[in-house]
XYZ file of C-alpha atoms in Angstrom:
387
model
C 57.220 -130.382 9.907
C 53.443 -130.243 10.098
C 53.546 -126.659 11.344
C 55.989 -125.515 8.672
C 55.237 -124.013 5.283
C 58.563 -125.219 3.904
C 57.892 -128.061 1.455
C 60.824 -129.385 -0.554
C 59.369 -132.682 -1.805
C 56.179 -133.214 -3.828
C 54.734 -135.902 -6.070
C 52.395 -134.792 -8.862
C 50.676 -136.269 -11.900
C 51.384 -134.543 -15.231
C 49.570 -135.025 -18.526
C 50.178 -133.210 -21.791
C 47.446 -132.591 -24.376
C 46.723 -134.863 -27.312
C 46.843 -133.548 -30.858
C 43.646 -132.740 -32.698
C 42.688 -134.947 -35.617
C 42.782 -133.763 -39.195
C 39.532 -133.102 -41.058
C 38.210 -135.137 -44.018
C 35.996 -132.339 -45.277
C 35.268 -132.126 -49.019
C 34.695 -128.713 -50.541
C 31.105 -128.397 -51.765
C 29.906 -125.047 -53.099
C 27.171 -124.050 -55.492
C 29.412 -123.228 -58.418
C 32.251 -125.567 -57.496
C 30.892 -129.112 -57.806
C 34.344 -130.727 -57.794
C 36.004 -128.714 -55.068
C 38.093 -131.578 -53.775
C 39.488 -132.147 -50.281
C 39.988 -129.106 -48.044
C 40.132 -130.593 -44.543
C 42.416 -128.662 -42.211
C 45.057 -129.930 -39.798
C 44.431 -130.584 -36.130
C 45.967 -128.387 -33.469
C 48.933 -129.308 -31.300
C 48.309 -130.577 -27.796
C 49.497 -128.428 -24.921
C 52.914 -128.925 -23.315
C 53.693 -129.323 -19.626
C 56.285 -126.605 -18.973
C 58.333 -125.911 -15.853
C 59.330 -122.285 -15.301
C 61.812 -121.053 -12.692
C 60.487 -118.290 -10.444
C 62.765 -116.580 -7.936
C 59.752 -115.393 -5.937
C 59.039 -118.962 -4.822
C 61.141 -120.513 -2.069
C 59.128 -123.680 -1.459
C 56.999 -126.268 -3.303
C 54.042 -125.662 -0.995
C 51.823 -124.389 -3.834
C 52.133 -127.778 -5.574
C 51.441 -129.914 -2.525
C 47.697 -129.260 -2.800
C 47.549 -129.120 -6.608
C 48.573 -132.637 -7.572
C 47.271 -132.724 -11.167
C 48.884 -130.698 -13.953
C 47.045 -131.182 -17.244
C 47.470 -129.320 -20.513
C 44.684 -128.702 -23.016
C 43.939 -130.918 -26.007
C 44.348 -129.684 -29.569
C 41.158 -129.050 -31.535
C 40.287 -130.887 -34.725
C 40.767 -129.279 -38.123
C 37.796 -128.035 -40.106
C 36.767 -127.094 -43.637
C 38.544 -124.576 -45.787
C 41.933 -125.882 -44.637
C 41.270 -124.279 -41.262
C 43.716 -125.464 -38.629
C 42.432 -126.548 -35.252
C 43.355 -124.471 -32.215
C 46.431 -125.547 -30.266
C 45.838 -126.862 -26.774
C 46.727 -124.540 -23.894
C 50.132 -125.164 -22.335
C 50.247 -125.859 -18.604
C 53.021 -123.795 -17.003
C 54.156 -124.897 -13.543
C 56.011 -122.233 -11.569
C 58.775 -123.740 -9.439
C 61.501 -122.222 -7.251
C 65.011 -122.064 -8.650
C 66.882 -125.232 -7.755
C 64.059 -127.693 -8.479
C 65.057 -131.149 -9.724
C 62.535 -133.527 -11.316
C 62.602 -137.337 -11.268
C 60.343 -140.033 -12.701
C 58.394 -141.356 -9.713
C 58.201 -144.908 -11.096
C 61.757 -145.470 -12.336
C 63.736 -142.865 -10.379
C 65.202 -141.505 -13.631
C 66.488 -137.921 -13.568
C 64.438 -135.771 -15.970
C 65.393 -132.108 -15.706
C 66.722 -129.311 -13.507
C 65.500 -125.701 -13.205
C 68.135 -123.367 -11.774
C 67.518 -119.874 -13.203
C 64.712 -117.360 -12.917
C 62.591 -117.434 -16.073
C 64.149 -120.666 -17.340
C 61.580 -122.856 -19.081
C 61.836 -126.622 -19.545
C 59.321 -128.713 -21.483
C 58.647 -131.661 -19.207
C 56.069 -133.397 -21.442
C 55.437 -132.509 -25.059
C 51.909 -132.277 -26.411
C 50.895 -134.526 -29.286
C 51.202 -133.180 -32.816
C 47.984 -132.483 -34.675
C 46.949 -134.814 -37.495
C 47.123 -133.674 -41.100
C 43.912 -132.982 -43.012
C 42.911 -134.880 -46.113
C 44.127 -132.159 -48.479
C 47.693 -133.304 -47.735
C 46.988 -136.715 -49.243
C 45.495 -135.786 -52.613
C 47.405 -137.013 -55.638
C 46.799 -137.267 -59.337
C 45.381 -140.742 -58.907
C 43.719 -140.127 -55.505
C 41.855 -136.871 -55.950
C 39.265 -137.342 -53.208
C 40.935 -138.902 -50.136
C 38.366 -139.502 -47.439
C 40.808 -140.042 -44.627
C 43.019 -137.908 -42.439
C 45.555 -138.394 -39.694
C 44.486 -138.706 -36.094
C 46.395 -136.560 -33.647
C 49.329 -137.915 -31.685
C 48.385 -139.221 -28.244
C 49.108 -137.366 -25.024
C 51.896 -138.199 -22.609
C 51.418 -138.749 -18.911
C 53.799 -139.296 -16.040
C 53.938 -139.101 -12.265
C 56.979 -137.105 -11.208
C 58.837 -136.276 -8.015
C 59.998 -132.686 -7.549
C 62.845 -131.987 -5.153
C 64.012 -128.559 -4.087
C 67.766 -128.106 -3.649
C 68.540 -124.688 -2.231
C 71.009 -122.479 -4.068
C 73.722 -121.104 -1.766
C 77.470 -120.422 -1.767
C 78.310 -121.875 1.656
C 76.642 -124.862 3.297
C 76.867 -125.513 7.039
C 77.541 -129.102 8.111
C 77.595 -130.239 11.717
C 76.052 -132.266 14.494
C 72.966 -131.003 16.332
C 73.720 -128.083 18.663
C 77.035 -127.335 16.948
C 76.097 -123.657 16.679
C 75.081 -123.540 13.000
C 71.874 -121.578 13.509
C 73.549 -119.253 15.992
C 76.281 -118.448 13.478
C 73.754 -117.796 10.704
C 71.730 -115.467 12.932
C 74.818 -113.551 14.037
C 76.277 -112.800 10.598
C 73.065 -112.414 8.583
C 69.507 -111.164 8.974
C 68.117 -114.703 9.094
C 66.149 -115.639 12.211
C 66.401 -119.428 12.600
C 65.028 -121.135 15.671
C 67.678 -121.469 18.401
C 67.341 -123.587 21.553
C 69.455 -125.759 23.858
C 68.115 -129.125 22.654
C 69.038 -131.261 19.630
C 67.297 -130.943 16.251
C 66.023 -127.431 16.893
C 66.360 -126.785 13.166
C 63.812 -128.859 11.261
C 64.045 -127.093 7.919
C 66.823 -125.418 5.921
C 67.457 -121.697 6.384
C 69.143 -119.225 4.069
C 70.971 -116.058 5.047
C 72.828 -113.377 3.080
C 76.192 -112.623 4.682
C 77.551 -109.118 4.020
C 81.239 -108.605 3.315
C 83.547 -105.654 2.741
C 82.839 -103.257 -0.105
C 79.150 -104.090 -0.427
C 79.907 -107.710 -1.353
C 77.925 -110.644 -0.009
C 77.432 -114.395 -0.250
C 74.612 -116.793 0.614
C 74.884 -119.273 3.478
C 72.609 -122.316 3.974
C 71.922 -123.934 7.345
C 70.495 -127.466 7.333
C 69.298 -129.656 10.230
C 72.081 -131.407 12.106
C 73.185 -134.876 11.061
C 74.456 -137.625 13.336
C 76.455 -140.794 12.904
C 74.267 -143.379 11.200
C 72.155 -140.785 9.416
C 72.631 -142.754 6.188
C 70.706 -145.598 7.875
C 67.864 -143.253 8.807
C 68.919 -142.221 12.304
C 67.967 -138.746 13.458
C 66.547 -136.812 10.524
C 68.465 -139.010 8.102
C 70.131 -137.544 5.036
C 67.016 -135.977 3.604
C 68.248 -132.389 3.917
C 71.770 -132.969 2.623
C 70.565 -132.418 -0.932
C 70.236 -128.731 -0.065
C 74.024 -128.370 0.084
C 74.770 -130.434 -3.031
C 74.877 -127.218 -5.064
C 77.074 -125.293 -2.616
C 80.597 -124.553 -3.787
C 81.971 -124.532 -0.228
C 81.173 -126.603 2.868
C 81.750 -125.154 6.345
C 82.143 -127.939 8.912
C 81.277 -126.846 12.437
C 82.461 -128.746 15.503
C 82.085 -127.349 19.062
C 85.210 -126.755 21.124
C 83.916 -128.932 23.983
C 83.855 -132.073 21.811
C 85.832 -135.065 23.046
C 87.589 -135.477 19.708
C 87.223 -132.754 17.079
C 89.005 -134.735 14.376
C 86.796 -137.793 14.953
C 83.591 -135.759 14.701
C 84.864 -134.196 11.495
C 85.614 -137.656 10.056
C 82.137 -138.901 11.010
C 80.511 -135.953 9.221
C 82.741 -136.505 6.203
C 81.799 -140.178 6.068
C 78.081 -139.373 6.126
C 78.582 -137.015 3.179
C 80.493 -139.735 1.371
C 77.624 -142.158 1.925
C 75.087 -139.678 0.613
C 77.018 -138.518 -2.457
C 80.748 -139.197 -2.980
C 81.002 -136.186 -5.302
C 80.434 -133.872 -2.337
C 83.943 -134.694 -1.131
C 85.311 -132.795 -4.141
C 83.996 -129.531 -2.722
C 86.273 -127.150 -0.850
C 85.985 -127.488 2.936
C 86.599 -125.167 5.884
C 86.534 -126.156 9.572
C 85.161 -123.829 12.256
C 85.656 -124.735 15.916
C 82.603 -123.153 17.539
C 81.939 -122.051 21.132
C 85.614 -121.063 21.449
C 84.845 -118.276 23.919
C 85.343 -120.948 26.591
C 88.952 -121.450 25.476
C 92.030 -119.368 26.172
C 94.964 -119.023 23.809
C 96.873 -121.819 25.537
C 94.049 -124.326 24.976
C 93.687 -123.223 21.360
C 97.405 -123.866 20.827
C 97.001 -127.364 22.294
C 93.952 -128.199 20.154
C 95.336 -126.873 16.876
C 97.815 -129.739 16.210
C 94.986 -132.270 16.587
C 92.794 -130.666 13.922
C 92.386 -132.281 10.458
C 95.189 -131.441 8.094
C 94.836 -129.887 4.673
C 91.810 -127.679 5.311
C 91.627 -124.087 6.625
C 90.390 -123.815 10.212
C 89.390 -121.032 12.570
C 88.267 -120.755 16.200
C 85.008 -118.794 16.454
C 82.321 -117.758 18.903
C 79.035 -116.507 17.495
C 78.079 -115.017 20.873
C 81.224 -112.993 21.576
C 82.181 -112.415 17.946
C 85.544 -114.153 18.308
C 87.022 -115.045 14.920
C 83.921 -114.069 12.929
C 85.735 -111.517 10.754
C 88.552 -114.013 10.152
C 85.967 -116.658 9.168
C 84.396 -114.279 6.646
C 87.801 -113.562 5.136
C 88.569 -117.271 4.790
C 85.165 -118.052 3.258
C 85.416 -115.188 0.766
C 88.946 -116.180 -0.233
C 87.972 -119.817 -0.745
C 84.816 -118.920 -2.664
C 86.786 -116.854 -5.171
C 89.515 -119.362 -5.908
C 89.626 -120.438 -9.519
C 89.886 -124.061 -8.410
C 86.678 -123.684 -6.411
C 84.306 -122.639 -9.181
C 81.256 -124.851 -8.900
C 80.554 -127.024 -11.914
C 77.229 -128.280 -13.130
C 75.923 -130.770 -10.609
C 75.505 -134.333 -11.849
C 72.156 -135.687 -10.706
C 72.213 -139.419 -10.217
C 69.101 -141.537 -10.858
C 67.132 -142.327 -7.732
C 67.271 -145.812 -6.300
C 63.658 -146.983 -6.622
C 63.631 -148.810 -3.269
C 65.096 -145.813 -1.461
C 62.794 -143.476 -3.387
C 59.718 -145.366 -2.175
C 60.947 -145.083 1.409
C 61.520 -141.331 0.972
C 58.005 -140.961 -0.397
C 56.617 -142.839 2.580
C 58.554 -140.650 5.004
C 57.278 -137.529 3.279
C 53.688 -138.760 3.192
C 53.842 -138.751 -0.619
C 53.516 -142.499 -1.164
C 49.868 -142.556 -2.145
C 49.129 -143.317 -5.781
C 47.971 -140.299 -7.762
C 45.489 -141.495 -10.352
C 43.452 -139.290 -12.623
C 40.528 -140.838 -14.453
C 39.376 -138.940 -17.488
C 36.927 -139.564 -20.266
C 38.029 -139.676 -23.825
C 36.681 -136.881 -25.964
C 34.005 -138.072 -28.379
C 34.518 -136.723 -31.891
C 31.263 -136.201 -33.732
C 33.069 -136.138 -37.067
C 32.469 -139.261 -39.147
C 36.082 -139.317 -40.326
C 37.501 -142.604 -41.395
C 40.484 -143.610 -39.284
C 43.725 -143.596 -41.188
C 46.450 -146.100 -40.377
C 49.518 -143.982 -41.073
C 53.190 -144.775 -41.241
C 55.908 -142.859 -39.379
C 57.074 -141.105 -42.563
C 53.657 -139.479 -42.878
C 54.625 -137.271 -39.893
C 57.658 -135.830 -41.636
C 57.586 -132.069 -42.019
C 56.474 -130.856 -45.401
């Protein structure tokens, strides 16, 4: 992965801006000796905002920019002048980004659409100036509200690719070959296991100018849930897919058994993935004749559509497209909003270590020194109510 620009896992430190404090200024003019309080309100602190951007396909731009900090709100001033709001920090992320709390594993938010904006951390509200607190019996209040404090959090961002069909299979099952033969994608293809080290997307054309998106992920093996091979790290990229295409080569000793092993690994990763529609493709079938196909067919798993294909000779490719398109457009196969489960903290720490993201991200900053000689005001919660 060191030579790849595909980054789907980053850990960053985020900090919103604190609110500016209200002013305790008293109006003093030549012909207005009893001007009274006219201190303005402090400005709002900046938010940390996530924005979906379809032009990004990886989190690489965040890997080397680990600190996202919004601006602080300015203090109020005389003449009921409000302080300037702190600048918001907008983080552009690819569509399909999911955010978790790095310390607790709690799911925070999900960005799935281009232009969608989500406030990750809110900036502190600005404090009210002393003119808000004048009354008939307290005509010269010499106090004001301080601004609300900032919020800070270390978060984990995961990228889950958006696609219609996800390819599931053992290494060297022919997933990359299929993707390259029916789309313009150019994944790496070789005759050794784990050739694919990163997910690939391809747009598959269909009749009448129609198309659908197919995602190829690195092969998984039995025991992947215990960390064997490449583990289950890349399975999150097919969590959003509405259809799973299982691929088992025709020269396998037991096609049904391999299918069950793959299904069990999915169950271990996320049981909800078993609710997705499934299709089985028996690859490398150019080595079979019709008699062998007829013998194999009764041994295949029941209840799911299957097809014999060969990406090299083109055998069954058009039939596969027809089956995929039909299954994708079934009313019962409409993908629902994905439910993101909280991360297990122990497993999360291991994932961070595997990704090289386990180092603590600490930002030391100096508190702003306010030259104003305002008197601190111990306020109650009701003082923040909108007026």
